[in-house]
PDB file of C-alpha atoms in Angstrom:
ATOM      1  CA  ASP A1427      -5.164  11.134 -10.329  1.00 97.00           C
ATOM      2  CA  ILE A1428      -7.303  10.964  -7.188  1.00 98.00           C
ATOM      3  CA  VAL A1429      -5.723  13.061  -4.446  1.00 98.00           C
ATOM      4  CA  MET A1430      -6.034  11.782  -0.888  1.00 98.00           C
ATOM      5  CA  THR A1431      -5.818  14.337   1.913  1.00 98.00           C
ATOM      6  CA  GLN A1432      -5.340  13.142   5.471  1.00 98.00           C
ATOM      7  CA  SER A1433      -5.626  15.111   8.678  1.00 97.00           C
ATOM      8  CA  PRO A1434      -4.115  15.602  11.083  1.00 98.00           C
ATOM      9  CA  LEU A1435      -0.601  14.669  10.011  1.00 98.00           C
ATOM     10  CA  SER A1436       0.474  14.272  13.628  1.00 98.00           C
ATOM     11  CA  LEU A1437      -1.721  13.038  16.453  1.00 98.00           C
ATOM     12  CA  PRO A1438      -0.476  12.800  20.048  1.00 97.00           C
ATOM     13  CA  VAL A1439      -2.787  10.507  21.979  1.00 96.00           C
ATOM     14  CA  THR A1440      -3.344   9.441  25.570  1.00 96.00           C
ATOM     15  CA  PRO A1441      -3.761   5.700  26.204  1.00 97.00           C
ATOM     16  CA  GLY A1442      -7.366   4.874  26.903  1.00 97.00           C
ATOM     17  CA  GLU A1443      -8.627   7.941  25.070  1.00 97.00           C
ATOM     18  CA  PRO A1444     -10.294   7.925  21.631  1.00 97.00           C
ATOM     19  CA  ALA A1445      -8.596   9.086  18.459  1.00 98.00           C
ATOM     20  CA  SER A1446      -9.849  10.003  15.017  1.00 98.00           C
ATOM     21  CA  ILE A1447      -8.186  10.422  11.619  1.00 98.00           C
ATOM     22  CA  SER A1448      -9.817  11.988   8.599  1.00 98.00           C
ATOM     23  CA  CYS A1449      -9.250  11.207   4.933  1.00 98.00           C
ATOM     24  CA  ARG A1450     -10.723  13.126   2.049  1.00 98.00           C
ATOM     25  CA  SER A1451     -10.579  12.154  -1.626  1.00 98.00           C
ATOM     26  CA  SER A1452     -10.671  14.537  -4.575  1.00 98.00           C
ATOM     27  CA  GLN A1453     -13.424  12.467  -6.193  1.00 98.00           C
ATOM     28  CA  SER A1454     -15.995   9.996  -4.976  1.00 98.00           C
ATOM     29  CA  LEU A1455     -14.741   6.504  -4.144  1.00 97.00           C
ATOM     30  CA  LEU A1456     -18.258   5.098  -4.193  1.00 97.00           C
ATOM     31  CA  LYS A1457     -18.981   2.613  -6.950  1.00 94.00           C
ATOM     32  CA  GLY A1458     -21.695  -0.020  -7.084  1.00 93.00           C
ATOM     33  CA  GLY A1459     -22.539   0.594  -3.448  1.00 94.00           C
ATOM     34  CA  TYR A1460     -18.974   0.097  -2.242  1.00 94.00           C
ATOM     35  CA  ASN A1461     -16.440   2.681  -1.130  1.00 96.00           C
ATOM     36  CA  TYR A1462     -12.995   1.681  -2.376  1.00 96.00           C
ATOM     37  CA  LEU A1463     -11.058   3.112   0.526  1.00 97.00           C
ATOM     38  CA  ASP A1464      -8.626   1.215   2.756  1.00 98.00           C
ATOM     39  CA  TRP A1465      -6.825   2.062   5.983  1.00 98.00           C
ATOM     40  CA  TYR A1466      -3.352   0.755   6.841  1.00 98.00           C
ATOM     41  CA  LEU A1467      -1.122   1.039   9.890  1.00 98.00           C
ATOM     42  CA  GLN A1468       2.638   1.006   9.576  1.00 98.00           C
ATOM     43  CA  LYS A1469       4.177   0.328  12.951  1.00 98.00           C
ATOM     44  CA  PRO A1470       7.759   1.484  13.486  1.00 96.00           C
ATOM     45  CA  GLY A1471      10.197  -0.622  11.488  1.00 96.00           C
ATOM     46  CA  GLN A1472       7.457  -2.788   9.978  1.00 98.00           C
ATOM     47  CA  SER A1473       5.602  -3.197   6.710  1.00 98.00           C
ATOM     48  CA  PRO A1474       2.127  -1.668   6.532  1.00 98.00           C
ATOM     49  CA  GLN A1475      -0.759  -3.826   7.663  1.00 98.00           C
ATOM     50  CA  LEU A1476      -4.368  -3.709   6.535  1.00 98.00           C
ATOM     51  CA  LEU A1477      -6.857  -2.425   9.101  1.00 98.00           C
ATOM     52  CA  VAL A1478     -10.024  -1.614   7.177  1.00 97.00           C
ATOM     53  CA  TYR A1479     -11.190  -2.104   3.593  1.00 96.00           C
ATOM     54  CA  LEU A1480     -14.197  -0.934   1.606  1.00 96.00           C
ATOM     55  CA  GLY A1481     -14.345   2.024   3.958  1.00 97.00           C
ATOM     56  CA  SER A1482     -15.722   0.189   6.984  1.00 97.00           C
ATOM     57  CA  ILE A1483     -14.918  -3.529   7.002  1.00 96.00           C
ATOM     58  CA  ARG A1484     -12.322  -4.529   9.574  1.00 97.00           C
ATOM     59  CA  ALA A1485      -9.705  -6.921   8.308  1.00 96.00           C
ATOM     60  CA  LEU A1486      -9.349 -10.312   9.926  1.00 95.00           C
ATOM     61  CA  GLY A1487      -7.721 -10.099  13.339  1.00 96.00           C
ATOM     62  CA  VAL A1488      -8.060  -6.326  13.690  1.00 98.00           C
ATOM     63  CA  PRO A1489      -9.315  -5.350  17.164  1.00 97.00           C
ATOM     64  CA  ASP A1490     -12.833  -3.955  17.305  1.00 97.00           C
ATOM     65  CA  ARG A1491     -11.571  -0.707  18.828  1.00 98.00           C
ATOM     66  CA  PHE A1492     -10.761   0.256  15.222  1.00 98.00           C
ATOM     67  CA  SER A1493     -13.665   1.390  13.064  1.00 98.00           C
ATOM     68  CA  GLY A1494     -13.919   2.969   9.649  1.00 98.00           C
ATOM     69  CA  SER A1495     -16.770   5.095   8.425  1.00 98.00           C
ATOM     70  CA  GLY A1496     -17.716   7.512   5.697  1.00 98.00           C
ATOM     71  CA  SER A1497     -18.774   7.478   2.080  1.00 98.00           C
ATOM     72  CA  GLY A1498     -18.079   9.241  -1.170  1.00 98.00           C
ATOM     73  CA  THR A1499     -15.233  11.621  -0.456  1.00 98.00           C
ATOM     74  CA  GLU A1500     -15.129  11.840   3.346  1.00 98.00           C
ATOM     75  CA  PHE A1501     -13.818   9.022   5.515  1.00 98.00           C
ATOM     76  CA  THR A1502     -12.812   8.571   9.143  1.00 98.00           C
ATOM     77  CA  LEU A1503     -10.826   6.002  11.063  1.00 98.00           C
ATOM     78  CA  LYS A1504     -11.604   5.922  14.765  1.00 98.00           C
ATOM     79  CA  ILE A1505      -9.841   4.205  17.625  1.00 98.00           C
ATOM     80  CA  SER A1506     -12.250   3.937  20.534  1.00 98.00           C
ATOM     81  CA  ARG A1507      -9.534   3.558  23.188  1.00 97.00           C
ATOM     82  CA  VAL A1508      -5.939   3.947  22.114  1.00 97.00           C
ATOM     83  CA  GLU A1509      -3.432   1.400  23.308  1.00 97.00           C
ATOM     84  CA  ALA A1510       0.332   1.729  23.323  1.00 96.00           C
ATOM     85  CA  GLU A1511       0.627  -0.819  20.497  1.00 97.00           C
ATOM     86  CA  ASP A1512      -1.407   1.448  18.185  1.00 98.00           C
ATOM     87  CA  VAL A1513       1.460   3.879  17.627  1.00 98.00           C
ATOM     88  CA  GLY A1514       2.683   4.269  14.081  1.00 98.00           C
ATOM     89  CA  VAL A1515       1.708   5.932  10.834  1.00 98.00           C
ATOM     90  CA  TYR A1516      -1.798   5.460   9.520  1.00 98.00           C
ATOM     91  CA  TYR A1517      -2.466   5.722   5.777  1.00 98.00           C
ATOM     92  CA  CYS A1518      -5.633   5.839   3.754  1.00 98.00           C
ATOM     93  CA  LEU A1519      -5.520   4.406   0.246  1.00 98.00           C
ATOM     94  CA  GLN A1520      -7.964   4.637  -2.626  1.00 98.00           C
ATOM     95  CA  VAL A1521      -8.262   1.517  -4.771  1.00 96.00           C
ATOM     96  CA  LEU A1522     -11.089   2.704  -6.976  1.00 96.00           C
ATOM     97  CA  GLU A1523      -8.842   3.277  -9.946  1.00 96.00           C
ATOM     98  CA  THR A1524      -5.208   3.290 -10.915  1.00 96.00           C
ATOM     99  CA  PRO A1525      -2.990   5.026 -10.140  1.00 97.00           C
ATOM    100  CA  PHE A1526      -3.832   3.972  -6.613  1.00 98.00           C
ATOM    101  CA  THR A1527      -3.024   6.814  -4.245  1.00 98.00           C
ATOM    102  CA  PHE A1528      -2.163   7.002  -0.561  1.00 98.00           C
ATOM    103  CA  GLY A1529      -2.728   9.811   1.867  1.00 98.00           C
ATOM    104  CA  ALA A1530       0.322  11.507   3.358  1.00 98.00           C
ATOM    105  CA  GLY A1531       0.005   9.538   6.574  1.00 98.00           C
ATOM    106  CA  THR A1532      -0.921  10.397  10.154  1.00 98.00           C
ATOM    107  CA  ASN A1533       1.755   9.814  12.760  1.00 98.00           C
ATOM    108  CA  VAL A1534       0.085   8.617  15.958  1.00 98.00           C
ATOM    109  CA  GLU A1535       2.269   8.817  19.041  1.00 97.00           C
ATOM    110  CA  ILE A1536       1.689   8.499  22.755  1.00 95.00           C
ATOM    111  CA  LYS A1537       1.708  11.750  24.703  1.00 91.00           C
TER     112      LYS A1537
ATOM    113  CA  GLN B 771      -0.493 -19.073   4.183  1.00 95.00           C
ATOM    114  CA  ILE B 772       0.342 -16.201   1.869  1.00 97.00           C
ATOM    115  CA  THR B 773       3.883 -14.823   1.971  1.00 98.00           C
ATOM    116  CA  LEU B 774       5.828 -12.429  -0.225  1.00 98.00           C
ATOM    117  CA  LYS B 775       9.484 -11.471  -0.175  1.00 98.00           C
ATOM    118  CA  GLU B 776      11.428  -8.876  -2.105  1.00 98.00           C
ATOM    119  CA  SER B 777      14.980  -9.462  -3.266  1.00 98.00           C
ATOM    120  CA  GLY B 778      17.556  -7.692  -5.367  1.00 98.00           C
ATOM    121  CA  PRO B 779      20.428  -5.238  -5.105  1.00 98.00           C
ATOM    122  CA  THR B 780      20.492  -2.856  -2.175  1.00 98.00           C
ATOM    123  CA  LEU B 781      22.903  -0.406  -3.798  1.00 98.00           C
ATOM    124  CA  VAL B 782      22.769   0.838  -7.375  1.00 98.00           C
ATOM    125  CA  LYS B 783      24.578   3.611  -9.163  1.00 98.00           C
ATOM    126  CA  PRO B 784      22.848   6.565 -10.794  1.00 98.00           C
ATOM    127  CA  THR B 785      21.691   5.854 -14.366  1.00 97.00           C
ATOM    128  CA  GLN B 786      21.751   2.103 -13.773  1.00 98.00           C
ATOM    129  CA  ALA B 787      18.625  -0.047 -13.981  1.00 98.00           C
ATOM    130  CA  LEU B 788      17.173  -1.726 -10.891  1.00 98.00           C
ATOM    131  CA  THR B 789      15.477  -5.114 -11.057  1.00 98.00           C
ATOM    132  CA  LEU B 790      13.697  -6.380  -7.972  1.00 98.00           C
ATOM    133  CA  THR B 791      12.072  -9.767  -7.554  1.00 98.00           C
ATOM    134  CA  CYS B 792       8.926 -10.464  -5.565  1.00 98.00           C
ATOM    135  CA  SER B 793       8.797 -14.152  -4.692  1.00 98.00           C
ATOM    136  CA  PHE B 794       5.442 -15.280  -3.386  1.00 97.00           C
ATOM    137  CA  SER B 795       3.718 -18.382  -2.103  1.00 96.00           C
ATOM    138  CA  GLY B 796       0.275 -19.366  -0.908  1.00 96.00           C
ATOM    139  CA  PHE B 797      -1.583 -18.059  -3.943  1.00 94.00           C
ATOM    140  CA  SER B 798      -1.597 -18.236  -7.715  1.00 92.00           C
ATOM    141  CA  LEU B 799      -1.310 -15.177  -9.898  1.00 93.00           C
ATOM    142  CA  ARG B 800      -3.677 -17.017 -12.268  1.00 91.00           C
ATOM    143  CA  SER B 801      -6.533 -16.999  -9.756  1.00 91.00           C
ATOM    144  CA  ALA B 802      -9.283 -14.543 -10.669  1.00 92.00           C
ATOM    145  CA  GLY B 803      -9.304 -11.457  -8.512  1.00 93.00           C
ATOM    146  CA  VAL B 804      -5.650 -11.620  -7.562  1.00 95.00           C
ATOM    147  CA  GLY B 805      -2.885  -9.163  -8.278  1.00 96.00           C
ATOM    148  CA  VAL B 806       0.587  -8.198  -7.134  1.00 97.00           C
ATOM    149  CA  VAL B 807       1.440  -4.579  -6.487  1.00 98.00           C
ATOM    150  CA  TRP B 808       4.692  -2.725  -5.912  1.00 98.00           C
ATOM    151  CA  ILE B 809       4.868   0.204  -3.511  1.00 98.00           C
ATOM    152  CA  ARG B 810       7.855   2.248  -2.380  1.00 98.00           C
ATOM    153  CA  GLN B 811       8.639   4.481   0.564  1.00 98.00           C
ATOM    154  CA  PRO B 812      11.528   6.964   0.605  1.00 98.00           C
ATOM    155  CA  PRO B 813      13.176   7.207   4.025  1.00 97.00           C
ATOM    156  CA  GLY B 814      10.866   9.045   6.417  1.00 96.00           C
ATOM    157  CA  LYS B 815       8.257   9.664   3.754  1.00 98.00           C
ATOM    158  CA  ALA B 816       4.883   8.354   2.662  1.00 98.00           C
ATOM    159  CA  LEU B 817       3.967   5.274   0.664  1.00 98.00           C
ATOM    160  CA  GLU B 818       3.814   5.540  -3.110  1.00 98.00           C
ATOM    161  CA  TRP B 819       2.080   3.045  -5.385  1.00 98.00           C
ATOM    162  CA  LEU B 820       4.207   2.051  -8.380  1.00 98.00           C
ATOM    163  CA  ALA B 821       2.675  -0.760 -10.387  1.00 98.00           C
ATOM    164  CA  LEU B 822       0.184  -3.612 -10.501  1.00 97.00           C
ATOM    165  CA  ILE B 823      -0.126  -6.857 -12.386  1.00 97.00           C
ATOM    166  CA  TYR B 824      -3.508  -8.589 -12.489  1.00 95.00           C
ATOM    167  CA  TRP B 825      -4.263 -12.303 -12.664  1.00 94.00           C
ATOM    168  CA  ASN B 826      -5.122 -11.925 -16.354  1.00 93.00           C
ATOM    169  CA  GLY B 827      -1.752 -10.367 -17.177  1.00 93.00           C
ATOM    170  CA  ASP B 828      -3.046  -6.806 -17.388  1.00 95.00           C
ATOM    171  CA  LYS B 829      -0.510  -4.313 -16.038  1.00 97.00           C
ATOM    172  CA  ARG B 830      -0.861  -0.792 -14.695  1.00 97.00           C
ATOM    173  CA  TYR B 831       1.858   1.713 -13.893  1.00 98.00           C
ATOM    174  CA  SER B 832       2.214   4.970 -12.047  1.00 98.00           C
ATOM    175  CA  PRO B 833       1.912   7.671 -14.718  1.00 97.00           C
ATOM    176  CA  SER B 834       4.873   9.568 -13.279  1.00 96.00           C
ATOM    177  CA  LEU B 835       7.142   6.537 -13.675  1.00 97.00           C
ATOM    178  CA  GLN B 836       5.594   4.513 -16.474  1.00 95.00           C
ATOM    179  CA  ASN B 837       8.330   5.421 -18.949  1.00 97.00           C
ATOM    180  CA  ARG B 838      10.866   3.822 -16.595  1.00 98.00           C
ATOM    181  CA  LEU B 839       8.895   0.925 -15.113  1.00 98.00           C
ATOM    182  CA  THR B 840       8.351  -2.600 -16.390  1.00 98.00           C
ATOM    183  CA  LEU B 841       6.640  -5.533 -14.717  1.00 97.00           C
ATOM    184  CA  THR B 842       7.256  -9.108 -15.772  1.00 96.00           C
ATOM    185  CA  GLU B 843       5.964 -12.313 -14.284  1.00 94.00           C
ATOM    186  CA  ASP B 844       7.152 -15.880 -14.099  1.00 89.00           C
ATOM    187  CA  THR B 845       4.174 -18.002 -13.130  1.00 80.00           C
ATOM    188  CA  SER B 846       6.276 -21.160 -13.107  1.00 86.00           C
ATOM    189  CA  THR B 847       8.409 -19.811 -10.271  1.00 92.00           C
ATOM    190  CA  ASN B 848       5.786 -17.563  -8.622  1.00 96.00           C
ATOM    191  CA  GLN B 849       7.775 -14.397  -9.122  1.00 97.00           C
ATOM    192  CA  VAL B 850       7.017 -10.881 -10.283  1.00 98.00           C
ATOM    193  CA  LEU B 851       9.894  -8.697 -11.392  1.00 98.00           C
ATOM    194  CA  LEU B 852       9.961  -4.914 -11.253  1.00 98.00           C
ATOM    195  CA  THR B 853      12.477  -3.067 -13.404  1.00 98.00           C
ATOM    196  CA  LEU B 854      13.096   0.645 -12.923  1.00 98.00           C
ATOM    197  CA  THR B 855      15.511   2.194 -15.398  1.00 98.00           C
ATOM    198  CA  ASN B 856      17.729   5.245 -15.146  1.00 98.00           C
ATOM    199  CA  MET B 857      17.930   5.215 -11.361  1.00 98.00           C
ATOM    200  CA  ASP B 858      18.403   8.506  -9.532  1.00 98.00           C
ATOM    201  CA  PRO B 859      19.207   9.262  -5.882  1.00 98.00           C
ATOM    202  CA  MET B 860      15.543  10.337  -5.564  1.00 98.00           C
ATOM    203  CA  ASP B 861      14.620   6.682  -6.160  1.00 98.00           C
ATOM    204  CA  THR B 862      16.260   5.698  -2.882  1.00 98.00           C
ATOM    205  CA  ALA B 863      13.480   3.962  -0.972  1.00 98.00           C
ATOM    206  CA  THR B 864      12.209   0.799   0.612  1.00 98.00           C
ATOM    207  CA  TYR B 865      10.405  -1.178  -2.071  1.00 98.00           C
ATOM    208  CA  PHE B 866       7.508  -3.425  -1.056  1.00 98.00           C
ATOM    209  CA  CYS B 867       5.484  -5.944  -2.976  1.00 98.00           C
ATOM    210  CA  ALA B 868       2.036  -6.943  -1.783  1.00 98.00           C
ATOM    211  CA  HIS B 869      -0.832  -9.282  -2.611  1.00 98.00           C
ATOM    212  CA  PHE B 870      -3.801  -7.401  -4.028  1.00 96.00           C
ATOM    213  CA  SER B 871      -7.267  -8.803  -3.643  1.00 93.00           C
ATOM    214  CA  THR B 872      -9.401  -7.162  -6.289  1.00 87.00           C
ATOM    215  CA  MET B 873     -12.867  -8.605  -6.352  1.00 80.00           C
ATOM    216  CA  VAL B 874     -15.915  -6.340  -6.308  1.00 76.00           C
ATOM    217  CA  THR B 875     -16.293  -6.881  -2.570  1.00 82.00           C
ATOM    218  CA  THR B 876     -12.640  -6.546  -1.673  1.00 83.00           C
ATOM    219  CA  GLY B 877      -9.936  -4.246  -2.980  1.00 88.00           C
ATOM    220  CA  TYR B 878      -7.055  -4.302  -0.555  1.00 94.00           C
ATOM    221  CA  PHE B 879      -3.375  -5.102  -0.054  1.00 96.00           C
ATOM    222  CA  GLY B 880      -3.821  -7.862   2.488  1.00 95.00           C
ATOM    223  CA  TYR B 881      -0.304  -9.278   2.591  1.00 97.00           C
ATOM    224  CA  TRP B 882       2.965  -7.409   2.305  1.00 98.00           C
ATOM    225  CA  GLY B 883       6.573  -8.379   1.928  1.00 98.00           C
ATOM    226  CA  GLN B 884       9.151  -7.183   4.421  1.00 98.00           C
ATOM    227  CA  GLY B 885      10.482  -4.619   1.985  1.00 98.00           C
ATOM    228  CA  ILE B 886      13.962  -4.029   0.601  1.00 98.00           C
ATOM    229  CA  LEU B 887      15.872  -0.795   1.040  1.00 98.00           C
ATOM    230  CA  VAL B 888      17.503   0.296  -2.211  1.00 98.00           C
ATOM    231  CA  THR B 889      20.035   3.104  -2.096  1.00 98.00           C
ATOM    232  CA  VAL B 890      21.062   4.972  -5.226  1.00 98.00           C
ATOM    233  CA  SER B 891      24.548   6.377  -4.885  1.00 97.00           C
ATOM    234  CA  SER B 892      27.749   6.578  -6.850  1.00 96.00           C
TER     235      SER B 892
END
């Protein structure tokens, strides 16, 4: 199985400040020029929602303050200016091969 | 508009089997590049992928649970059923189904159900 390692697991943030979450995979997620890595946000009491797919493509309706980058085994999700509505748990997910595997999650909270 | 909704029992006893239904609309499970996945989340813990059924009927299961998991589909009613046998208190979790877009240039769970909390207790 591909192991996904996220860091940090907890991230206190100040509104208006940037934030960054890292995700590392135990093997490359790059295939045919595409990185099969997604980012999801699970707001409190809600189902997860897709933020970014293929490593760097924002999903429809996702604000442009969210950006995904990276390739191979190292990926980053950045929030350029955190807003109060961005609190929740962020997960990376590899969809290169089954079993699909999630990271442990990063809990983003307002300081 | 794509929607999914999970249904089934919210309380099961240890050793019993759990069958959950994912009822969906807005897409066909016979369309190329489409799948339905099941994911679960124990209270306060991370997401765990369980199973996937592709548009062509191919099925994949979590290796740690594949001896206990079965997916079935009913294309006439747009439902996917997940059966998990020999339930244990460790299987207490919120179970989600989601639409999986699986073309070369996609690969994501774009739409999720609201989830159903299943508690395993005697």
